[in-house]
Short mmCIF file of C-alpha atoms in Angstrom, two decimals:
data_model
loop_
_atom_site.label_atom_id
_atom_site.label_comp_id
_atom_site.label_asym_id
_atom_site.label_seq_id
_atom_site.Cartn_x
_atom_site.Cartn_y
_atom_site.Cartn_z
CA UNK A 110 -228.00 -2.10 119.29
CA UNK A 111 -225.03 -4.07 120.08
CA UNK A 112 -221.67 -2.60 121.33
CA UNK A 113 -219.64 -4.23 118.39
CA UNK A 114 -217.82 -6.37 120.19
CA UNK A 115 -218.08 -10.35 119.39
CA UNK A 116 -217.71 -11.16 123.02
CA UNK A 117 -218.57 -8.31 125.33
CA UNK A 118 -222.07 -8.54 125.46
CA UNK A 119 -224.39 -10.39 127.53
CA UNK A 120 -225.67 -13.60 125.32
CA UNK A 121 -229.26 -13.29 124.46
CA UNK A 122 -229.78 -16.92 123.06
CA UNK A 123 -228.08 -20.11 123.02
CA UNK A 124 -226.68 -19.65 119.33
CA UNK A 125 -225.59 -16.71 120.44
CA UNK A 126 -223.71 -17.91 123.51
CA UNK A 127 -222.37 -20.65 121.09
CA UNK A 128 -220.85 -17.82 118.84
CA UNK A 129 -219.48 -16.01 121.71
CA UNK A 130 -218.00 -19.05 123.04
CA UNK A 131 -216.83 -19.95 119.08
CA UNK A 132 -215.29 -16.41 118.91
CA UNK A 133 -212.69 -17.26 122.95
CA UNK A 134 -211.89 -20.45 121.26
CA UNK A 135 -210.95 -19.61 117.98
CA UNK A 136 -208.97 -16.04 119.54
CA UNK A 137 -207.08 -18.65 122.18
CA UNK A 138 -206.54 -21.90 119.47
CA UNK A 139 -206.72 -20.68 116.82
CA UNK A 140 -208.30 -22.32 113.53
CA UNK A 141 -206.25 -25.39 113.03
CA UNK A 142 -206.56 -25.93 116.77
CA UNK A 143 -210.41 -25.33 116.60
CA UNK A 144 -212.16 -27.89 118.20
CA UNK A 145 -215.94 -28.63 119.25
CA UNK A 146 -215.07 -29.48 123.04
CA UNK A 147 -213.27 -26.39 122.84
CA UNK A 148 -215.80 -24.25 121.89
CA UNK A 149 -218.17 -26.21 124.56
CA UNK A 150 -215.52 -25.34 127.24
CA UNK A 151 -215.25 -21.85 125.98
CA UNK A 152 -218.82 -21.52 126.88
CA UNK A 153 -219.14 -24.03 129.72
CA UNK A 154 -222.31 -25.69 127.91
CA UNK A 155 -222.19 -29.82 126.90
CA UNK A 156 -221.24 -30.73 123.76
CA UNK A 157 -224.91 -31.76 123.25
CA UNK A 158 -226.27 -28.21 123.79
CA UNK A 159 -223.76 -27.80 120.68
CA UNK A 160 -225.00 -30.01 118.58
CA UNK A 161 -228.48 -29.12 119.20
CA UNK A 162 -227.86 -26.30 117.34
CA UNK A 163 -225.36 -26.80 114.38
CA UNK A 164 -224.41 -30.30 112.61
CA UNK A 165 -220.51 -30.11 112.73
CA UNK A 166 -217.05 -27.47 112.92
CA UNK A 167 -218.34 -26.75 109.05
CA UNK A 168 -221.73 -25.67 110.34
CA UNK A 169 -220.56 -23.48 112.57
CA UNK A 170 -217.95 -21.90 111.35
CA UNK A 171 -219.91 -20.85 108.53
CA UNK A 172 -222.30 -19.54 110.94
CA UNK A 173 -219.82 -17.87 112.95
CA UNK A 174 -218.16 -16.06 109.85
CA UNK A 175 -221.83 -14.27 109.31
CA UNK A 176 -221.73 -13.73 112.69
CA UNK A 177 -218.12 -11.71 112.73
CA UNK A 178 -219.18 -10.22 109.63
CA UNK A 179 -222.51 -8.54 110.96
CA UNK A 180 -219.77 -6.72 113.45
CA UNK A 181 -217.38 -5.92 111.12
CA UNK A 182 -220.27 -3.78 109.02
CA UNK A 183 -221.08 -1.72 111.74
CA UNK A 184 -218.78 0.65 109.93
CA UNK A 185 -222.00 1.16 107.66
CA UNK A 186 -224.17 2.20 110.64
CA UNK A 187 -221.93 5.11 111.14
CA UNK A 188 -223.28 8.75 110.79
CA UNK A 189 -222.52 10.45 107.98
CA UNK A 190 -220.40 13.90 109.27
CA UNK A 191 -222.37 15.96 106.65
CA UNK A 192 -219.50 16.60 104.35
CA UNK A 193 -218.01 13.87 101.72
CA UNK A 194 -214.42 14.41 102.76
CA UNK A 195 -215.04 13.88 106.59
CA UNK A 196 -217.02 10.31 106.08
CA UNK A 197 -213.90 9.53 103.66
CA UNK A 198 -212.01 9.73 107.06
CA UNK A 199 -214.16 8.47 109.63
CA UNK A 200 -214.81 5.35 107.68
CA UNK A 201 -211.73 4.08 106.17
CA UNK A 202 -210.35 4.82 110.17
CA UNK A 203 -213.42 2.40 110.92
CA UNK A 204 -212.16 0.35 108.19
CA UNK A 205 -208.76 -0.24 109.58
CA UNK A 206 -209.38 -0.35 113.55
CA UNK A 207 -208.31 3.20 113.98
CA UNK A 208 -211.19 4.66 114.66
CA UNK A 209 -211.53 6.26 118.64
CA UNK A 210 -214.87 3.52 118.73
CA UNK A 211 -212.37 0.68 117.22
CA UNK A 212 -208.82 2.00 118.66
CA UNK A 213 -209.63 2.43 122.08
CA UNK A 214 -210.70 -1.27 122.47
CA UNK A 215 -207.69 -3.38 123.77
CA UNK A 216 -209.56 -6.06 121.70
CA UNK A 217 -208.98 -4.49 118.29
CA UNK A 218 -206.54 -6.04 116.66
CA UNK A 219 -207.40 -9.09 118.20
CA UNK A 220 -210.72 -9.17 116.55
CA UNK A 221 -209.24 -8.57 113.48
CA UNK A 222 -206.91 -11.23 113.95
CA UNK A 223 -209.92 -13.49 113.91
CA UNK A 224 -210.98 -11.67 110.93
CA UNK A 225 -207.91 -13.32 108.89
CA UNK A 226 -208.19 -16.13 110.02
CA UNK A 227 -211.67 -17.10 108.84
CA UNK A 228 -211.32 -15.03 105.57
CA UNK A 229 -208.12 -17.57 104.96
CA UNK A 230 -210.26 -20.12 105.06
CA UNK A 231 -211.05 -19.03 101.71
CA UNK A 232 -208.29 -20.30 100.22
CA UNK A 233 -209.61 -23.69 100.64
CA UNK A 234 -213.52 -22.96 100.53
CA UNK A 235 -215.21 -21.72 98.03
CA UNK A 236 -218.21 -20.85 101.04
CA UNK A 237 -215.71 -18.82 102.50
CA UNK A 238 -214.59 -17.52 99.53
CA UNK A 239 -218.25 -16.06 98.81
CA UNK A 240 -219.02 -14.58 101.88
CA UNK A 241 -216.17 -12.72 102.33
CA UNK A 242 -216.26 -11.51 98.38
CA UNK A 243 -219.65 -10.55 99.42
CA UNK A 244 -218.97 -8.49 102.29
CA UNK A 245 -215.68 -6.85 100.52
CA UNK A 246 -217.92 -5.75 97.78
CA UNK A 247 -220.23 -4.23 100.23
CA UNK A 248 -217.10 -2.05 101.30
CA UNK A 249 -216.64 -1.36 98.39
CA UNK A 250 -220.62 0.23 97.21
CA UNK A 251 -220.54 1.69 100.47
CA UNK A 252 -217.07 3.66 100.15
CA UNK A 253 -217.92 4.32 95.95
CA UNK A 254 -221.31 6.46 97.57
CA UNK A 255 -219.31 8.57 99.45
CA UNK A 256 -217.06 9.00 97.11
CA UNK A 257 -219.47 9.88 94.21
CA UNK A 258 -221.19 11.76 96.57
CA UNK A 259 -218.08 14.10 97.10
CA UNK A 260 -217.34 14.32 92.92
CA UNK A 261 -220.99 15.09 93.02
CA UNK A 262 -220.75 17.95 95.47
CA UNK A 263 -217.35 18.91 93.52
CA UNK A 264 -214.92 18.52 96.87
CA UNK A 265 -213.66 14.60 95.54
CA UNK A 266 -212.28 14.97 91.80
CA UNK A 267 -213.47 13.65 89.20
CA UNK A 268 -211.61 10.23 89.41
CA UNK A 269 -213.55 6.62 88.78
CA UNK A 270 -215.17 6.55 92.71
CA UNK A 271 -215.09 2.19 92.37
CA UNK A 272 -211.89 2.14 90.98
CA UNK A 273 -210.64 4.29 93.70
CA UNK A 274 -212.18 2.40 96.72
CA UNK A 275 -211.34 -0.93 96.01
CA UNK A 276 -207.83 0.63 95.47
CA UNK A 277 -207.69 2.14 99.38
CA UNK A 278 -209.50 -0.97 100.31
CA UNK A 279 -206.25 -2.84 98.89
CA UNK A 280 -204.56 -0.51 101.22
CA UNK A 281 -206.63 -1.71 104.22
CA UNK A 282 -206.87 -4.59 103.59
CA UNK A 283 -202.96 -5.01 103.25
CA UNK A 284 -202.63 -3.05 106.66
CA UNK A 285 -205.21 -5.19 108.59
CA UNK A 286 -202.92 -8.19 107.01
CA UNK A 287 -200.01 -6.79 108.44
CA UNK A 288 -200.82 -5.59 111.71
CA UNK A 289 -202.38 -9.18 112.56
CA UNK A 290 -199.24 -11.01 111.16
CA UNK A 291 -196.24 -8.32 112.38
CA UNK A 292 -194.48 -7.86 115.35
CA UNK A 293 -195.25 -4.10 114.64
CA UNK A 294 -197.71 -2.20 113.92
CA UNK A 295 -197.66 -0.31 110.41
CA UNK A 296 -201.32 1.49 110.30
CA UNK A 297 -199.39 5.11 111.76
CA UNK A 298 -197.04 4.86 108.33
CA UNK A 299 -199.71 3.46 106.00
CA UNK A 300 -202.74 6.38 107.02
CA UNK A 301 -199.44 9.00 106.65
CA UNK A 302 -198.66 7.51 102.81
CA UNK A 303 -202.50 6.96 102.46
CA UNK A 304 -203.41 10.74 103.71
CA UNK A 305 -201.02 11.88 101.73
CA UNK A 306 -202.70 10.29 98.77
CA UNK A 307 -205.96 11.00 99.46
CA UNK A 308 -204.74 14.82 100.14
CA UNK A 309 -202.59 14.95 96.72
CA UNK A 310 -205.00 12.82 94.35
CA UNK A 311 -208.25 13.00 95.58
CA UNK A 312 -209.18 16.10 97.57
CA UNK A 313 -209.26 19.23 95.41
CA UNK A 314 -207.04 22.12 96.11
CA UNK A 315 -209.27 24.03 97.19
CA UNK A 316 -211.50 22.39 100.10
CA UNK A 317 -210.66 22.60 103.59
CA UNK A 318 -210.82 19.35 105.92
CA UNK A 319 -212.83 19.94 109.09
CA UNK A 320 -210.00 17.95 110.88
CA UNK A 321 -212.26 17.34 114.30
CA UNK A 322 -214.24 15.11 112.95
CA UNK A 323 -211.17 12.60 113.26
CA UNK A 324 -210.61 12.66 116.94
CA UNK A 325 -214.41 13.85 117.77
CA UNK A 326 -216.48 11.13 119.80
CA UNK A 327 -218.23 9.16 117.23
CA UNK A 328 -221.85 7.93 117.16
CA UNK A 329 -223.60 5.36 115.30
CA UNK A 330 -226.74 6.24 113.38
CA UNK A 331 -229.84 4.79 114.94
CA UNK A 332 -231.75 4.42 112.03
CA UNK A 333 -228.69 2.08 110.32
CA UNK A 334 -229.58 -0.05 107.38
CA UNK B 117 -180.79 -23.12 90.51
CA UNK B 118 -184.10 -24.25 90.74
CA UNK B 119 -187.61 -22.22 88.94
CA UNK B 120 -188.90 -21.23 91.79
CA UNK B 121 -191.62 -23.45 92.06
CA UNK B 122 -192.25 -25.35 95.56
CA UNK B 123 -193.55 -28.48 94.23
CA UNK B 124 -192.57 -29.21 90.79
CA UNK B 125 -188.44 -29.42 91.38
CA UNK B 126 -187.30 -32.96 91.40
CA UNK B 127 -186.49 -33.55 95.32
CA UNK B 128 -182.65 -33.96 96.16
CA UNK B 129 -183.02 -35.69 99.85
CA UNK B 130 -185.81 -36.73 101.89
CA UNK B 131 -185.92 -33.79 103.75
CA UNK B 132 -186.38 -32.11 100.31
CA UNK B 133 -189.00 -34.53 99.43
CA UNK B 134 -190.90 -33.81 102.89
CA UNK B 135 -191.14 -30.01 102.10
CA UNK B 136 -192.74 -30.72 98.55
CA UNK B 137 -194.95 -33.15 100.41
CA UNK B 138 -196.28 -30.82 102.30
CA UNK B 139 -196.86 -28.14 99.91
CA UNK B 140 -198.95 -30.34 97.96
CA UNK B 141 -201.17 -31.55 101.74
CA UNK B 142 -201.09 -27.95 103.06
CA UNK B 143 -202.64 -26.79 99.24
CA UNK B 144 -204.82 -29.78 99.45
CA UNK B 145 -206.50 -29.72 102.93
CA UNK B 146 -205.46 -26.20 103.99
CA UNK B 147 -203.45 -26.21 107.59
CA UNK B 148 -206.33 -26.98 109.46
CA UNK B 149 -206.68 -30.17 107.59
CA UNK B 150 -203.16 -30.70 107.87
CA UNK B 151 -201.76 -33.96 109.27
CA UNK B 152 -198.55 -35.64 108.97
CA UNK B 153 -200.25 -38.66 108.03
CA UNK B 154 -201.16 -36.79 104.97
CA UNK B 155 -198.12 -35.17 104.36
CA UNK B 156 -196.94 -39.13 104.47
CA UNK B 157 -199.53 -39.71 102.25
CA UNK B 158 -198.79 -36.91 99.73
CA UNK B 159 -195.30 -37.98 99.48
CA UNK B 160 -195.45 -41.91 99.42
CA UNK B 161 -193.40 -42.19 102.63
CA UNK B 162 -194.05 -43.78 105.96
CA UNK B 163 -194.78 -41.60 108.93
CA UNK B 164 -191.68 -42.91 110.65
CA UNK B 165 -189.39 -41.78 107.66
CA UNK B 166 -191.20 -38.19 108.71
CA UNK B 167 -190.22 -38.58 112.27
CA UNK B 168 -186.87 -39.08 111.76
CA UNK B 169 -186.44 -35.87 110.47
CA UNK B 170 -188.88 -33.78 112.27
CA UNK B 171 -190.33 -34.09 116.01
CA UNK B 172 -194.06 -32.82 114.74
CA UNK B 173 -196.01 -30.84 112.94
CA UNK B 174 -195.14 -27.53 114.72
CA UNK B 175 -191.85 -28.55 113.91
CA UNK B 176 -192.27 -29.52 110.32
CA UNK B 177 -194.43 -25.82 110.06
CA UNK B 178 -191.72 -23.90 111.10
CA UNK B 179 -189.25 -25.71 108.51
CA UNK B 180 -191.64 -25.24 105.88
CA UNK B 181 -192.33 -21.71 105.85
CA UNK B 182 -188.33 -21.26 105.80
CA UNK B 183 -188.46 -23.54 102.71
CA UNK B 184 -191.82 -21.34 101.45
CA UNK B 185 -190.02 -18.00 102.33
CA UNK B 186 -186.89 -18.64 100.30
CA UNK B 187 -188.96 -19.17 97.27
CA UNK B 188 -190.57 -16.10 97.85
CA UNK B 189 -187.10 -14.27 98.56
CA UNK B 190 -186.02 -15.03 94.65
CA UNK B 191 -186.99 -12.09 93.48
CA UNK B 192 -184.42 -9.86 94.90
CA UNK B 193 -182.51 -12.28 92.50
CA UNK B 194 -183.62 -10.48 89.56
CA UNK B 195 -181.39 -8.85 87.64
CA UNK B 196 -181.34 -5.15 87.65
CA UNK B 197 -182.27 -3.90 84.12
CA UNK B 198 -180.53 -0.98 84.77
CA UNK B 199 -182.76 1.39 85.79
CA UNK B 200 -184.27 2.45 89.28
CA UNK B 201 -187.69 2.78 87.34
CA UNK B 202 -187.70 -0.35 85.27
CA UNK B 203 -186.55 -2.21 88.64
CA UNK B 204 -189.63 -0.83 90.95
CA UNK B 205 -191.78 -2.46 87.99
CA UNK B 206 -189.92 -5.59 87.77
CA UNK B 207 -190.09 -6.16 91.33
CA UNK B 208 -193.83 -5.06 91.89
CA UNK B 209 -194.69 -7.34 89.30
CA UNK B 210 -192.71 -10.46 90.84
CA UNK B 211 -193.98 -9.58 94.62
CA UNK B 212 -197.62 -9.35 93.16
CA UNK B 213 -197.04 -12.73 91.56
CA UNK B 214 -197.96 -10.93 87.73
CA UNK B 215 -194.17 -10.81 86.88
CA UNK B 216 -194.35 -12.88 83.08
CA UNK B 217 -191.76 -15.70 85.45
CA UNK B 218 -194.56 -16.17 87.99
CA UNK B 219 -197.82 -15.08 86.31
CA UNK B 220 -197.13 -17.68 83.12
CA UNK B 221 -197.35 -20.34 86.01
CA UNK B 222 -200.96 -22.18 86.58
CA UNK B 223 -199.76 -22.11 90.45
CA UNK B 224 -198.84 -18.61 91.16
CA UNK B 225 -202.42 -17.87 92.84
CA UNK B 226 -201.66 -21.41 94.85
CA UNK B 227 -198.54 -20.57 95.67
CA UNK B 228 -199.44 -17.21 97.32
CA UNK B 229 -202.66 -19.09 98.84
CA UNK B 230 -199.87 -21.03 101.08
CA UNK B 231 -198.56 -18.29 101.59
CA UNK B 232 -201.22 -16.41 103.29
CA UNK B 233 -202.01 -20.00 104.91
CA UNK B 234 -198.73 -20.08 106.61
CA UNK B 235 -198.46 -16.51 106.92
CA UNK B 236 -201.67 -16.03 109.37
CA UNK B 237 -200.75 -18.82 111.82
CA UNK B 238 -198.80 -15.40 112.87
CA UNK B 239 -201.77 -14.62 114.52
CA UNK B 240 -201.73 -17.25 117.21
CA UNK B 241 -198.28 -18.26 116.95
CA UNK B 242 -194.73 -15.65 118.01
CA UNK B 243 -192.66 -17.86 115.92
CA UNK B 244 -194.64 -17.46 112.70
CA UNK B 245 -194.61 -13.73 112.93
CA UNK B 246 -190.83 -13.47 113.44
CA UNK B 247 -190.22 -15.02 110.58
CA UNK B 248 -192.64 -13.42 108.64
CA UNK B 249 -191.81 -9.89 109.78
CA UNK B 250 -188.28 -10.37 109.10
CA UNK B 251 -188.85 -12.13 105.19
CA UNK B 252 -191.04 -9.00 105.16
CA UNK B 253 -188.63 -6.23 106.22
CA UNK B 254 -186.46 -7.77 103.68
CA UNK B 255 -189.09 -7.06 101.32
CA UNK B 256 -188.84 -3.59 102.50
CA UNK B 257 -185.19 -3.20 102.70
CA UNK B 258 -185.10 -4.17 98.68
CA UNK B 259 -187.81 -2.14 97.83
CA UNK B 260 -186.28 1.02 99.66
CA UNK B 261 -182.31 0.23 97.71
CA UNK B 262 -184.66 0.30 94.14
CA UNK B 263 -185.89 3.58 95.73
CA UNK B 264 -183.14 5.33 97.40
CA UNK B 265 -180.78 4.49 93.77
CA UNK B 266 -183.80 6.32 91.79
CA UNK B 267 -183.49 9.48 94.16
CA UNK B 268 -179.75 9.52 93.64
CA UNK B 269 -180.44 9.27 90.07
CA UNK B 270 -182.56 11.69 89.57
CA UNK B 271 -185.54 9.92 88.17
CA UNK B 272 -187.66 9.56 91.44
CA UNK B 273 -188.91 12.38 93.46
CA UNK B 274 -187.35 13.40 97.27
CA UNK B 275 -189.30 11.16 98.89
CA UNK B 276 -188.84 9.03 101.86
CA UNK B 277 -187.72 5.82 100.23
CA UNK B 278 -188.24 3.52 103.34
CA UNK B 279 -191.80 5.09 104.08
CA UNK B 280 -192.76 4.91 100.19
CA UNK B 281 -191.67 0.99 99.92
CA UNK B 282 -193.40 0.17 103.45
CA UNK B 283 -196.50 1.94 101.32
CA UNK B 284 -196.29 0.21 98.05
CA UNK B 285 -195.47 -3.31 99.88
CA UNK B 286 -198.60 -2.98 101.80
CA UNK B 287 -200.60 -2.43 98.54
CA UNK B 288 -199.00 -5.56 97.33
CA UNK B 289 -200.06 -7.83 100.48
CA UNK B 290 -203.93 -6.46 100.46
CA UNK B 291 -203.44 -7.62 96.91
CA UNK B 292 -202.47 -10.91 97.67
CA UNK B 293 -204.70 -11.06 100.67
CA UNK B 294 -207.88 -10.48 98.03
CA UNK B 295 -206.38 -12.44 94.75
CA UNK B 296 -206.21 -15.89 97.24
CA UNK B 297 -209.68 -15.19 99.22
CA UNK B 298 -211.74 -13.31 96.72
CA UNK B 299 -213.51 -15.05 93.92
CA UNK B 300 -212.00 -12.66 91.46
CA UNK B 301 -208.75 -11.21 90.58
CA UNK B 302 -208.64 -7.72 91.87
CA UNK B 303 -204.79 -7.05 90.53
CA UNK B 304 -205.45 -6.09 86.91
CA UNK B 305 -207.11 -2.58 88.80
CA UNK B 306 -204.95 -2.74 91.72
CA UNK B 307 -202.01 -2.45 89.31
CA UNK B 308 -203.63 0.41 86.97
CA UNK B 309 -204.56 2.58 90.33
CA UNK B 310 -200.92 1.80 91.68
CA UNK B 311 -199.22 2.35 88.09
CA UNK B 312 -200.86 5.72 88.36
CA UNK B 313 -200.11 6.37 91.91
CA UNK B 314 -196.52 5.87 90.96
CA UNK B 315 -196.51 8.15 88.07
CA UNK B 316 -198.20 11.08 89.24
CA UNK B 317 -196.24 11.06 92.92
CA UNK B 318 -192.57 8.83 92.84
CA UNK B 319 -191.68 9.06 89.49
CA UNK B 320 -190.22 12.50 88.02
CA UNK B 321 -192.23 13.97 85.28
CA UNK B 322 -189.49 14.40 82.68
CA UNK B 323 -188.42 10.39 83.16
CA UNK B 324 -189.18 8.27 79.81
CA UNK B 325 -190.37 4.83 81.05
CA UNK B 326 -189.02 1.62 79.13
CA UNK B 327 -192.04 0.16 79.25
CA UNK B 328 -190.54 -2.99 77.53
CA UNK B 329 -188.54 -4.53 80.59
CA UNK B 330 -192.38 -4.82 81.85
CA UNK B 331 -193.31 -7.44 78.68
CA UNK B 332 -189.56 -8.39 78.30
CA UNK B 333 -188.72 -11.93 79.42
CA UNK B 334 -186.60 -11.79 82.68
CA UNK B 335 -184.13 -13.71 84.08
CA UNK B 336 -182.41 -14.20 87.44
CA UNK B 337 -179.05 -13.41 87.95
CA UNK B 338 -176.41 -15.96 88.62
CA UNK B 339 -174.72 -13.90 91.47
CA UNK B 340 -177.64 -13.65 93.37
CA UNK B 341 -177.19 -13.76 97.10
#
């Protein structure tokens, strides 16, 4: 299993070195300054290695978004903590690059950076458009289980569990937004207003939080999905 | 005063007439597509008429999302309705582009689209995110008057008015982030989970809502800033 990082590991094919290399380009040009020699400099190969492989930037890029997405639902492979409550935590901190596995990477917000940018290309492409719909939805079902899961075990009340997790995956997603596009970062004040929230509207009274599990090592489940 | 629309205004000089041309390229063929041929093209000028006003397209960029920004700066030219309450609803509903002035326009989802376009050249680019941390902060700084005049009054809760807007603000941008790369339209729930949010937590339970400045027409003041 993979380290989660687009462009740490050691390439294993020649697509894959092509990603890698599409991942330094895109991080140092950006999209609009995207090009094919770039990526083929990136990753020292010839521009015919390249287009052994994919037909044009489209091809690729399309490619490449599957590619970032695969690493960006690693958050799915996580282990559950046991408890509802604590999985709430761990994963929207996954979720939102705070996470000790995300936060302690210098590449973080970087990688979410590149994130945006290909979700942006939405705007203009519906092919975008779908695969990023796709993988926000998955989010979502995957934050609505452990939510139900809590109402189920009576520690979550009984609020509508979709409803609620595309609502704190607005909040995500507006803080991965921001922190890519500020000067600042604003993820300490959103979790403290999104805590607060969870702690006042969501959490019963009554249940205690088994607060270690936040700044515990983390592990990833072998047996992911 | 204009009606807040970036492209349908009747131009008043060429450098006018560039901006609008390059709302309708950038919507067309997205920035990466951009060229200043085509923002020639869009506006049935010649590329030298471009170049005598701007050097390139970095230049012309960084004029444009002024030009974009100030659009997006009208609503803290709405007219108070008189109360704090009514006013966090009014201005919600205008940042969040469902505001009966914005939402009534077939371009509002567009408009925000170019937005997020221009908005995530941040990512590569120092100048971008200057200016879109500062139109931002503004954003906050209005948001947190609203706020701050409801605590005075009475009708909001002791909260932390610059924390609460930073909160709300970043509900609106995942918003916008999902209504311009999603398939769907996420803001119909994102509103009902952030109505209730507001209710249950900022607003004081004894406080009567006019729910009618929300279906109300509006208009803009004629002192704005």
């Amino acid at each position: 299993m993979s380290d989660g990082s687009a462009s740490s590991r050691e390439p294993t094919s020649t697509r894959e070195a092509i990603m890698h290399a599409t991942y330094d380009a895109l991080h140092k040009h950006g999209y609009a300054g995207l090009s094919i020699s770039r990526i083929a400099e990136e990753g020292d190969f010839s521009k015919s290695t390249f287009y052994h492989h994919f037909d044009d930037k489209d091809d690729i890029l399309l490619s490449f978004a599957d590619f970032i997405i695969v690493q960006f639902e690693r958050g799915f492979e996580l282990e559950s903590t046991g408890g509802p409550v604590e999985d709430l935590y761990v994963f929207l901190n996954f979720a939102l690059g705070t996470h000790p596995l995300a936060a302690d990477r210098p590449d973080s917000v970087e990688r979410m950076g590149v994130w945006i940018e290909l979700r942006s290309q939405s705007i203009h492409d519906p092919a975008f458009a779908e695969k990023f719909t796709e993988t926000a939805d998955k989010y979502i079902d995957h934050l609505t289980g452990i939510l139900a899961e809590g109402i189920e075990q009576g520690v979550f009340n009984d609020v509508d569990a979709r409803k609620m997790a595309t609502f704190l995956l607005t909040i995500v997603d507006g803080a991965i937004l921001e922190v890519t596009t500020r000067t600042d970062d604003l993820r300490p004040l959103v979790w403290e207003k999104m805590d607060e929230y969870i702690r006042d509207n969501l959490i019963r009274g009554d249940v205690d939080i088994d607060e270690s599990v936040l700044t515990d090592d983390f592990e990833l489940a072998d047996d992911a999905e």
